[in-house]
Coordinates of C-alpha atoms in Angstrom, one line a residue:
M466 CA 106.6 59.9 143.3
S467 CA 109.4 59.8 141.0
S468 CA 108.7 63.3 139.5
H469 CA 108.8 64.6 143.0
G470 CA 111.7 63.5 143.7
N471 CA 113.3 64.1 139.9
S472 CA 112.0 68.3 140.6
L473 CA 113.5 67.9 144.1
F474 CA 117.1 67.2 142.8
L475 CA 116.5 69.4 140.2
R476 CA 116.2 72.1 142.5
E477 CA 118.9 70.7 144.6
S478 CA 121.5 71.2 141.7
G479 CA 120.1 74.3 140.9
G480 CA 121.1 75.6 143.6
R481 CA 124.3 74.0 143.9
L482 CA 125.5 75.4 141.0
G483 CA 123.8 78.5 141.4
G484 CA 127.5 80.9 141.9
A485 CA 128.8 79.2 138.9
G486 CA 128.1 82.7 136.8
W487 CA 125.9 82.8 133.5
P488 CA 127.8 79.8 131.6
G489 CA 127.1 77.5 134.6
R490 CA 123.8 78.6 134.8
L491 CA 123.1 78.2 131.2
R492 CA 124.5 74.5 130.9
E493 CA 122.0 73.5 134.3
R494 CA 119.0 75.0 132.2
L495 CA 120.3 72.8 129.3
R496 CA 120.4 70.2 131.7
Q497 CA 116.9 70.4 133.1
R498 CA 115.8 70.6 129.3
A499 CA 117.1 67.8 128.3
L500 CA 115.3 65.8 131.4
R501 CA 112.3 67.2 131.1
T502 CA 112.2 66.2 127.3
R503 CA 113.9 62.6 128.3
L504 CA 110.8 62.1 130.8
Q505 CA 107.9 63.4 128.6
L506 CA 109.6 60.9 125.6
Q507 CA 109.5 58.0 128.2
T508 CA 105.4 58.5 129.1
L509 CA 104.6 59.4 125.5
T510 CA 101.7 57.7 124.4
R511 CA 99.2 56.8 120.9
E512 CA 97.2 59.2 122.0
H513 CA 99.9 62.3 122.3
V514 CA 101.0 61.6 119.2
L515 CA 97.2 61.5 117.3
R516 CA 96.5 64.7 120.0
F517 CA 99.7 66.7 118.6
L518 CA 99.3 65.3 114.7
R519 CA 95.7 67.4 115.1
R520 CA 96.3 70.0 116.8
N521 CA 98.7 70.8 114.8
A522 CA 97.5 68.7 110.8
F523 CA 97.1 72.4 108.8
I524 CA 101.1 73.3 109.7
L525 CA 102.2 69.5 108.5
L526 CA 99.8 70.0 105.8
T527 CA 101.1 73.4 104.6
V528 CA 104.8 72.2 105.0
S529 CA 104.3 68.9 102.9
A530 CA 102.4 71.0 100.5
V531 CA 105.9 73.0 99.8
V532 CA 108.5 70.4 99.9
I533 CA 106.5 68.3 97.1
G534 CA 105.7 70.9 95.5
V535 CA 109.2 71.7 94.8
G536 CA 110.0 68.5 94.3
L537 CA 107.5 68.3 91.6
A538 CA 108.7 70.8 89.7
F539 CA 112.1 69.5 89.6
A540 CA 111.3 66.5 88.7
L541 CA 108.7 68.1 85.5
R542 CA 111.3 70.7 84.6
P543 CA 113.2 68.3 82.3
Y544 CA 110.2 67.6 80.4
Q545 CA 110.1 70.9 79.2
L546 CA 106.2 71.9 79.7
T547 CA 105.1 74.8 77.5
Y548 CA 103.6 78.0 78.6
R549 CA 99.8 76.6 78.6
Q550 CA 101.0 73.3 80.3
I551 CA 102.1 74.8 82.8
K552 CA 98.9 77.4 83.2
Y553 CA 96.5 74.1 83.6
F554 CA 98.9 72.7 85.5
S555 CA 99.2 75.7 88.3
F556 CA 95.3 75.8 88.1
P557 CA 94.4 74.1 91.4
G558 CA 97.0 77.2 92.5
E559 CA 94.9 80.0 91.2
L560 CA 92.4 78.9 92.5
L561 CA 93.1 79.3 95.9
M562 CA 94.3 82.5 94.7
R563 CA 90.8 83.6 93.9
M564 CA 89.2 82.1 96.9
L565 CA 91.6 84.0 99.1
Q566 CA 91.1 87.4 97.4
M567 CA 87.0 86.8 97.2
L568 CA 87.3 86.9 101.1
V569 CA 90.1 90.0 102.0
L570 CA 87.3 92.7 100.6
P571 CA 84.5 91.7 103.3
L572 CA 87.1 91.3 105.6
I573 CA 88.9 94.3 105.5
I574 CA 85.5 96.4 105.9
S575 CA 84.0 94.4 108.6
S576 CA 86.8 93.8 110.7
L577 CA 87.9 97.6 110.4
V578 CA 84.5 99.1 111.1
T579 CA 83.8 96.8 114.1
G580 CA 87.2 97.3 115.7
M581 CA 87.2 100.6 115.4
A582 CA 83.2 101.1 116.7
S583 CA 84.4 98.5 119.4
L584 CA 86.9 101.0 120.9
D585 CA 86.5 104.5 121.9
N586 CA 87.9 107.3 120.5
K587 CA 90.6 107.6 123.1
A588 CA 91.9 104.2 123.0
T589 CA 91.5 104.4 119.2
G590 CA 94.3 107.1 119.1
R591 CA 96.5 105.8 121.3
M592 CA 96.5 102.2 119.6
G593 CA 96.4 103.9 116.5
M594 CA 99.5 106.4 117.9
R595 CA 101.6 103.1 118.9
A596 CA 100.4 101.0 115.4
A597 CA 102.4 104.2 113.2
V598 CA 105.4 104.4 115.7
Y599 CA 106.1 100.7 115.3
Y600 CA 105.0 101.1 111.4
M601 CA 107.6 103.7 110.9
V602 CA 110.5 102.1 113.6
T603 CA 110.1 98.8 112.0
T604 CA 110.1 100.6 108.5
I605 CA 112.8 102.5 108.8
I606 CA 114.7 99.4 110.6
A607 CA 114.7 97.8 107.8
V608 CA 115.6 100.6 105.1
F609 CA 118.8 100.7 107.5
I610 CA 119.7 96.8 107.8
G611 CA 118.8 96.6 103.5
I612 CA 121.9 99.4 103.0
L613 CA 124.1 98.0 105.4
M614 CA 124.0 94.9 103.9
V615 CA 124.4 95.7 99.8
T616 CA 127.0 97.5 100.8
I617 CA 129.0 95.1 103.4
I618 CA 128.4 92.7 100.1
H619 CA 128.7 94.0 97.6
P620 CA 126.7 92.3 94.8
G621 CA 127.3 94.9 92.4
K622 CA 130.8 94.5 92.1
G623 CA 131.0 94.5 88.3
S624 CA 129.4 95.2 85.5
K625 CA 126.0 95.0 83.9
E626 CA 126.6 93.7 80.5
G627 CA 126.6 90.1 81.9
L628 CA 122.8 90.5 83.4
H629 CA 119.9 89.4 81.7
R630 CA 117.2 91.5 81.0
E631 CA 113.3 91.4 81.4
G632 CA 110.2 92.0 81.0
R633 CA 110.1 96.4 80.6
I634 CA 109.4 99.3 83.0
E635 CA 106.8 101.7 82.4
T636 CA 108.2 105.2 83.8
I637 CA 105.9 107.7 86.2
P638 CA 107.0 111.3 87.7
T639 CA 107.8 110.8 91.3
A640 CA 105.1 113.4 92.4
D641 CA 102.1 112.1 90.1
A642 CA 102.5 108.5 92.3
F643 CA 102.6 110.4 95.4
M644 CA 99.4 112.3 94.2
D645 CA 97.7 109.1 93.1
L646 CA 98.5 107.6 96.7
V647 CA 96.6 110.7 98.7
R648 CA 94.1 110.5 95.6
N649 CA 93.1 106.9 96.2
M650 CA 92.9 107.8 99.9
F651 CA 90.0 109.3 98.9
P652 CA 88.1 107.4 96.3
P653 CA 84.7 109.3 94.8
N654 CA 83.4 105.7 94.5
L655 CA 82.8 103.0 96.6
V656 CA 81.8 100.4 94.5
E657 CA 84.3 101.2 91.9
A658 CA 87.4 100.9 94.4
C659 CA 85.6 97.2 95.4
F660 CA 87.8 96.9 91.9
K661 CA 89.4 100.2 90.3
Q662 CA 92.6 101.9 91.7
F663 CA 93.2 105.1 90.6
K664 CA 96.0 106.0 88.6
T665 CA 97.2 108.8 85.9
Q666 CA 97.8 107.9 82.4
Y667 CA 99.6 110.1 80.2
S668 CA 98.5 112.2 76.6
T669 CA 99.9 114.1 74.4
R670 CA 98.9 117.2 72.8
V671 CA 100.1 119.5 70.3
V672 CA 101.2 123.2 71.3
T673 CA 101.3 126.1 68.9
R674 CA 103.2 129.2 69.7
T675 CA 103.9 132.7 68.3
V676 CA 107.2 133.5 68.5
V677 CA 108.3 137.6 66.9
R678 CA 111.7 137.8 65.3
T679 CA 113.3 141.0 65.1
E680 CA 115.8 142.1 62.0
N681 CA 118.8 141.5 63.7
G682 CA 117.4 138.0 65.2
S683 CA 116.1 138.3 68.5
E684 CA 113.3 137.0 70.1
L685 CA 110.3 139.5 71.4
G686 CA 107.4 136.7 72.5
A687 CA 105.3 138.7 71.2
S688 CA 104.0 141.0 67.8
M689 CA 102.8 143.6 70.0
P690 CA 105.1 146.8 70.3
S691 CA 107.0 147.3 73.8
P692 CA 104.7 149.9 76.5
S693 CA 107.9 151.9 76.8
S694 CA 107.3 153.0 73.2
V695 CA 103.6 153.9 73.7
E696 CA 104.8 155.7 77.0
N697 CA 106.6 157.3 74.9
G698 CA 104.9 158.8 72.5
T699 CA 105.9 156.7 69.6
S700 CA 104.2 158.0 66.7
F701 CA 101.7 155.5 64.8
L702 CA 104.2 155.4 61.5
E703 CA 107.0 154.6 63.7
N704 CA 105.2 151.1 65.0
V705 CA 104.0 150.1 61.9
T706 CA 107.6 150.3 60.3
R707 CA 108.1 148.5 63.4
A708 CA 105.7 145.8 63.2
L709 CA 106.5 145.4 58.8
G710 CA 110.6 145.4 59.9
S711 CA 109.6 141.6 62.3
L712 CA 108.8 138.1 61.4
Q713 CA 106.0 136.5 63.3
E714 CA 106.9 132.7 63.3
V715 CA 104.1 130.1 64.7
L716 CA 106.4 127.1 66.2
S717 CA 104.6 123.7 67.1
F718 CA 105.7 121.0 69.7
E719 CA 104.1 117.9 71.4
E720 CA 103.4 118.4 75.2
T721 CA 103.2 115.2 77.6
V722 CA 100.1 115.8 80.1
P723 CA 99.1 113.9 82.9
V724 CA 95.0 112.7 82.7
P725 CA 93.1 110.8 84.6
G726 CA 93.1 106.9 84.4
S727 CA 92.4 103.7 86.7
A728 CA 93.9 100.2 86.8
N729 CA 91.9 96.9 88.1
G730 CA 92.5 96.1 91.4
I731 CA 91.3 97.1 94.9
N732 CA 92.1 100.4 96.4
A733 CA 92.9 98.5 99.6
L734 CA 93.9 102.2 100.5
G735 CA 90.5 103.8 100.2
L736 CA 88.7 100.8 101.5
V737 CA 90.7 101.3 104.5
V738 CA 90.3 105.0 105.3
F739 CA 87.0 105.3 104.9
S740 CA 86.2 101.4 106.9
V741 CA 88.2 103.6 109.7
A742 CA 86.6 106.7 110.0
F743 CA 83.2 104.5 109.2
G744 CA 83.6 102.4 112.4
L745 CA 84.9 105.3 114.6
V746 CA 81.5 107.3 113.7
I747 CA 79.6 104.1 114.5
G748 CA 80.7 104.1 117.7
G749 CA 80.3 107.1 118.9
M750 CA 76.9 107.0 117.8
K751 CA 76.7 104.5 121.4
H752 CA 72.9 102.5 121.6
K753 CA 71.9 104.5 118.0
G754 CA 74.7 102.5 115.5
R755 CA 74.4 99.5 117.9
V756 CA 72.5 98.0 114.8
L757 CA 75.3 98.6 112.7
R758 CA 78.1 97.3 114.8
D759 CA 75.7 93.9 114.7
F760 CA 75.7 93.4 111.3
F761 CA 79.3 94.1 110.6
D762 CA 80.2 91.6 113.4
S763 CA 78.4 89.1 112.2
L764 CA 79.6 89.8 109.0
N765 CA 83.1 89.2 109.9
E766 CA 82.0 86.1 111.7
A767 CA 80.7 84.5 109.4
I768 CA 84.1 85.3 106.7
M769 CA 85.6 83.6 109.7
R770 CA 83.4 80.5 109.2
L771 CA 84.2 80.2 105.5
V772 CA 87.9 81.0 106.0
G773 CA 87.8 77.5 107.9
I774 CA 86.6 75.6 105.0
I775 CA 89.0 76.9 102.6
I776 CA 91.9 77.1 104.8
W777 CA 91.7 72.5 104.1
Y778 CA 91.7 73.4 100.9
A779 CA 94.8 75.7 101.0
P780 CA 97.8 73.1 101.2
V781 CA 96.7 71.5 97.8
G782 CA 96.9 75.1 96.8
I783 CA 100.3 76.6 97.6
L784 CA 101.4 72.9 96.1
F785 CA 100.7 73.8 93.0
L786 CA 101.4 77.2 93.1
I787 CA 104.8 77.5 94.0
A788 CA 105.3 74.3 91.4
G789 CA 104.4 76.1 88.6
K790 CA 106.2 79.3 89.3
I791 CA 109.3 76.8 89.2
L792 CA 108.2 75.4 86.3
E793 CA 107.8 78.7 84.8
M794 CA 111.1 80.0 85.4
E795 CA 113.3 79.1 81.5
D796 CA 116.3 79.8 83.3
M797 CA 118.2 78.2 86.5
A798 CA 121.0 79.7 85.2
V799 CA 119.7 83.2 85.8
L800 CA 120.6 82.8 90.1
G801 CA 124.3 82.7 89.0
G802 CA 126.7 85.5 89.5
Q803 CA 126.4 88.9 90.2
L804 CA 122.2 88.3 90.3
G805 CA 123.0 84.9 92.8
M806 CA 124.6 87.2 94.2
Y807 CA 122.2 90.0 94.7
T808 CA 119.6 87.4 95.6
L809 CA 122.0 85.8 98.5
T810 CA 122.0 89.5 99.7
V811 CA 118.0 89.9 99.7
I812 CA 117.9 86.8 101.8
V813 CA 120.8 87.7 104.8
G814 CA 118.8 91.1 104.9
L815 CA 115.4 89.6 105.1
F816 CA 116.3 87.1 107.4
L817 CA 118.1 89.7 109.8
H818 CA 115.1 92.0 110.0
A819 CA 112.6 88.8 110.4
G820 CA 114.8 86.3 112.4
G821 CA 116.0 88.8 114.4
V822 CA 115.1 92.9 115.2
L823 CA 111.1 91.5 114.7
P824 CA 111.6 88.9 117.5
L825 CA 113.8 90.7 119.8
I826 CA 111.2 93.9 119.2
Y827 CA 108.4 91.2 120.8
F828 CA 111.0 89.9 123.6
L829 CA 111.8 93.2 124.6
V830 CA 108.5 94.9 124.7
T831 CA 106.3 91.6 126.2
H832 CA 108.9 89.5 127.9
R833 CA 108.2 86.5 126.4
N834 CA 109.8 84.0 123.7
P835 CA 109.0 84.8 120.3
F836 CA 109.5 81.6 118.7
P837 CA 106.3 80.2 119.5
F838 CA 104.9 82.9 118.5
I839 CA 106.3 82.8 114.8
G840 CA 105.2 79.2 115.4
G841 CA 101.9 80.1 115.9
M842 CA 102.3 82.3 112.4
L843 CA 104.0 79.2 110.6
Q844 CA 100.6 78.7 108.1
A845 CA 100.2 82.5 107.4
L846 CA 103.8 82.6 106.6
I847 CA 103.6 79.9 103.8
T848 CA 100.7 80.8 102.6
A849 CA 102.3 84.1 102.3
M850 CA 105.4 82.2 100.1
G851 CA 102.4 80.4 98.0
T852 CA 100.7 83.6 97.6
S853 CA 102.9 86.2 97.0
S854 CA 100.2 88.6 98.9
S855 CA 99.9 89.6 101.8
S856 CA 96.7 91.3 102.0
A857 CA 95.3 87.6 100.5
T858 CA 97.1 85.8 103.6
L859 CA 95.3 88.3 105.7
P860 CA 92.4 85.6 106.0
I861 CA 94.6 82.9 107.3
T862 CA 97.3 85.6 109.4
F863 CA 93.5 86.7 111.5
R864 CA 92.9 83.0 112.3
C865 CA 96.6 82.2 113.2
L866 CA 96.0 84.9 115.3
E867 CA 92.9 85.1 117.0
E868 CA 92.5 81.2 117.1
G869 CA 95.9 79.5 117.5
L870 CA 97.5 82.1 119.3
G871 CA 94.6 84.3 121.3
V872 CA 95.1 87.8 120.2
D873 CA 92.5 90.0 121.2
R874 CA 90.3 90.4 118.8
R875 CA 89.7 93.9 119.0
I876 CA 93.1 94.4 118.4
T877 CA 94.0 92.1 115.5
R878 CA 90.8 94.2 113.6
F879 CA 92.5 97.1 113.8
V880 CA 95.9 96.5 113.5
L881 CA 96.0 94.0 110.7
P882 CA 93.9 95.3 107.9
V883 CA 95.7 98.3 108.5
G884 CA 98.9 96.7 107.8
A885 CA 98.8 94.3 105.7
T886 CA 98.0 98.0 103.9
V887 CA 100.3 100.1 105.3
N888 CA 102.9 97.9 106.6
M889 CA 105.9 96.4 104.5
D890 CA 109.3 96.0 106.2
G891 CA 110.4 93.8 103.5
T892 CA 109.6 95.5 100.5
A893 CA 111.1 98.6 102.2
L894 CA 114.4 96.6 103.1
Y895 CA 114.1 95.7 98.8
E896 CA 113.7 98.3 97.1
A897 CA 116.6 100.1 99.3
L898 CA 119.2 97.3 98.7
A899 CA 117.7 96.5 94.8
A900 CA 118.7 101.0 94.7
I901 CA 122.1 101.0 95.9
F902 CA 122.6 97.3 93.7
I903 CA 121.5 99.1 90.2
A904 CA 124.1 102.1 91.4
Q905 CA 126.9 99.2 92.1
V906 CA 126.8 98.4 88.6
N907 CA 126.4 101.0 86.9
N908 CA 130.0 102.0 88.6
Y909 CA 128.2 104.7 90.3
E910 CA 129.3 106.2 93.7
L911 CA 126.9 107.1 96.0
N912 CA 127.6 109.9 98.4
L913 CA 125.9 109.8 101.6
G914 CA 123.4 112.5 101.1
Q915 CA 122.2 110.6 97.7
I916 CA 121.9 106.9 100.5
T917 CA 120.4 109.4 103.0
T918 CA 117.6 110.2 100.4
I919 CA 116.8 106.1 98.9
S920 CA 116.5 105.7 102.9
I921 CA 113.8 108.6 102.7
T922 CA 112.4 107.5 99.3
A923 CA 112.1 103.7 100.2
T924 CA 110.8 104.3 103.5
A925 CA 107.6 106.5 102.4
A926 CA 107.3 104.2 99.3
S927 CA 107.3 101.2 101.0
V928 CA 104.3 103.0 103.3
G929 CA 102.0 103.8 100.4
A930 CA 102.4 101.2 98.2
A931 CA 99.5 99.3 98.6
G932 CA 97.7 102.6 97.0
I933 CA 99.9 102.4 94.1
P934 CA 98.8 100.0 90.9
Q935 CA 101.8 97.1 90.4
A936 CA 103.3 98.3 93.7
G937 CA 106.8 96.6 93.5
L938 CA 108.0 98.4 90.3
V939 CA 106.2 101.9 90.5
T940 CA 108.1 102.7 94.2
M941 CA 111.3 100.8 92.6
V942 CA 110.8 103.6 89.5
I943 CA 110.2 106.5 92.9
V944 CA 113.3 105.4 94.4
L945 CA 115.8 104.7 91.6
T946 CA 114.2 108.3 90.2
S947 CA 115.0 110.2 93.5
V948 CA 119.0 109.9 92.9
G949 CA 119.1 110.1 89.4
L950 CA 119.8 105.9 88.7
P951 CA 118.5 104.8 85.2
T952 CA 114.9 103.2 85.4
E953 CA 115.3 100.9 83.0
D954 CA 118.0 98.4 84.7
I955 CA 114.7 97.2 86.9
T956 CA 114.5 94.7 83.9
L957 CA 117.7 93.6 85.5
I958 CA 116.0 91.9 89.1
I959 CA 113.0 91.1 87.2
A960 CA 114.4 87.7 86.7
V961 CA 114.8 86.7 89.9
D962 CA 111.9 89.4 91.7
W963 CA 109.1 86.2 91.8
F964 CA 111.0 84.5 94.5
L965 CA 112.3 87.2 96.3
D966 CA 108.6 88.9 96.3
R967 CA 107.7 85.7 98.1
L968 CA 110.2 86.0 101.4
R969 CA 109.7 90.1 101.1
T970 CA 105.5 89.0 101.5
M971 CA 106.4 86.4 104.5
T972 CA 108.2 89.3 106.2
N973 CA 105.8 91.7 106.7
V974 CA 102.5 89.5 107.5
L975 CA 106.0 88.6 110.5
G976 CA 105.7 92.0 111.0
D977 CA 102.3 92.8 110.9
S978 CA 101.6 89.8 113.7
I979 CA 104.4 90.5 115.9
G980 CA 102.8 94.2 115.2
A981 CA 99.2 93.2 116.6
A982 CA 100.6 91.2 119.1
V983 CA 102.9 94.0 120.8
I984 CA 99.9 96.9 120.5
E985 CA 98.2 94.3 122.1
H986 CA 100.5 94.5 125.0
L987 CA 100.9 98.3 125.0
S988 CA 97.3 98.4 124.7
Q989 CA 96.5 95.9 127.9
R990 CA 95.2 98.5 130.4
E991 CA 92.5 100.7 127.3
L992 CA 91.5 97.2 127.2
E993 CA 91.4 96.2 130.3
L994 CA 88.9 99.0 130.9
Q995 CA 86.4 98.7 128.4
E996 CA 85.8 95.2 129.4
A997 CA 84.8 96.3 132.8
E998 CA 82.5 99.4 130.9
L999 CA 80.5 96.5 128.4
T1000 CA 80.4 94.5 132.1
L1001 CA 79.2 96.9 134.1
P1002 CA 77.1 99.6 131.7
S1003 CA 75.6 100.2 134.1
L1004 CA 78.3 102.8 136.3
G1005 CA 80.2 103.7 132.7
K1006 CA 82.0 106.7 133.8
P1007 CA 81.6 107.0 137.2
Y1008 CA 83.3 103.1 137.2
K1009 CA 86.6 105.6 135.7
S1010 CA 86.5 107.7 138.9
L1011 CA 86.3 104.9 141.5
M1012 CA 89.0 103.2 139.8
A1013 CA 90.8 106.5 140.1
H1014 CA 90.0 107.1 143.7
E1015 CA 90.5 103.5 144.6
K1016 CA 94.6 103.5 143.0
G1017 CA 94.8 107.4 145.4
A1018 CA 93.6 106.1 148.4
S1019 CA 96.2 102.6 147.8
R1020 CA 98.5 105.6 147.5
G1021 CA 98.0 107.4 150.6
R1022 CA 97.3 103.9 152.7
G1023 CA 101.5 103.0 151.3
G1024 CA 103.0 106.4 152.4
N1025 CA 101.1 106.6 155.7
E1026 CA 102.5 102.9 156.0
S1027 CA 105.9 102.9 155.3
A1028 CA 105.9 106.9 157.3
M1029 CA 104.5 104.7 160.4

């Protein structure tokens, strides 16, 4: 009775304040929310608290692990542990990484094959187009935010003399890096693609060249007489005299040539391309491909059950991963000065993209509040921060989206593996921002054309990052080379890269997850039609024509009624 009275009171007060404009409506909504919260707190019981703790146990444990890990690391820093001791300390975190990476390969293949096989070619094409548009739009926006932030804050003001250098960078020509990307899309050996990627290596060879110098010192480039002299009927004696009067010189020089090579690591891009094509073929085989479809479906289900077991160990692993990384930092003072301003600029840019642009896209497309959705992804985001790998986080991302948020499995099995491979919003933002920062510390003024070149190159490089070994550094080299900036200056930002890489990975994972929700909302019609076909297989194509006929008839009835 009291709750009915409260709701009546809320409706009446809302009616009285309805004409007070949007500030009045906002105040009324906040007051209603406060009243509702007070009523919930008054009716709160022990069972409610226990149910909340059980429902959010994973998230609470993971957040607690991050807090404890950071506190433990700073408590141990005064003891100045050796590198060997830090490695022993980080061992539980290494085990978590190995467990997750163990599941990535079968999860990518099984989810993509089942996802592609469960959709018809037309629905797959539409979903693929929507995914490609979403990936491209969000990546371009991320690059724009990165350029805007580094231009406004200007963290590279000053010189690079006071900055600390760390590590070394291998310079790779841009053309070879992009050709490696295309080569990795088509691996010649699928078994080898499970643990190796193609990577161009370089060797030197000695090239000899014969140069002919005449009496006046000019080069002819060959010892043979000119064709014109032969055509003019020059005598043999004159040719001999000319040859004796010239001097042959053999020059030798070294030439760097590209040769085939490889690097350790899963060739995710090649496996994604094969799995998509294989799934489409199985889907086109209809009943003949049912056995293969059931096999990969069962494999996917088994992997997800393994994820359900490993997930209980994740908080322990994340605790030691984060604590170990903080202990590895030799000097915390590198976070000050120019590098501190650079770190702050990257954080602000990533926060604007992950906390502003992506939720706004979700709201505009689905017309739902994005923040409960982001709350449901919290465990995957914290795992991404701990592991610094969107591929290693993939099993947790699947679990959060499918079981926690109820996103259709046909969407997640297609969007998530592809997104974890090619959709790198955080990486694109970071690379554009870092390139302009390096230009600023070198007092190098970039014109509009060069900034446009950086934005295009950063977008293209981030899309193909997973197909290139040592993705972050190699793609950074590509961006710097495109505008003639010194690639060795990447060593200036390596000191804070371990921390910023974790924030980039969180942004990448959130972008993939929101992309799955957006594509599910846009593909609702195709999914419902396919469900109807699966529920009524005897109708098949006639069902679609029946639906179209019904819609046409309803439009006709509506037109007649309006005419009447």
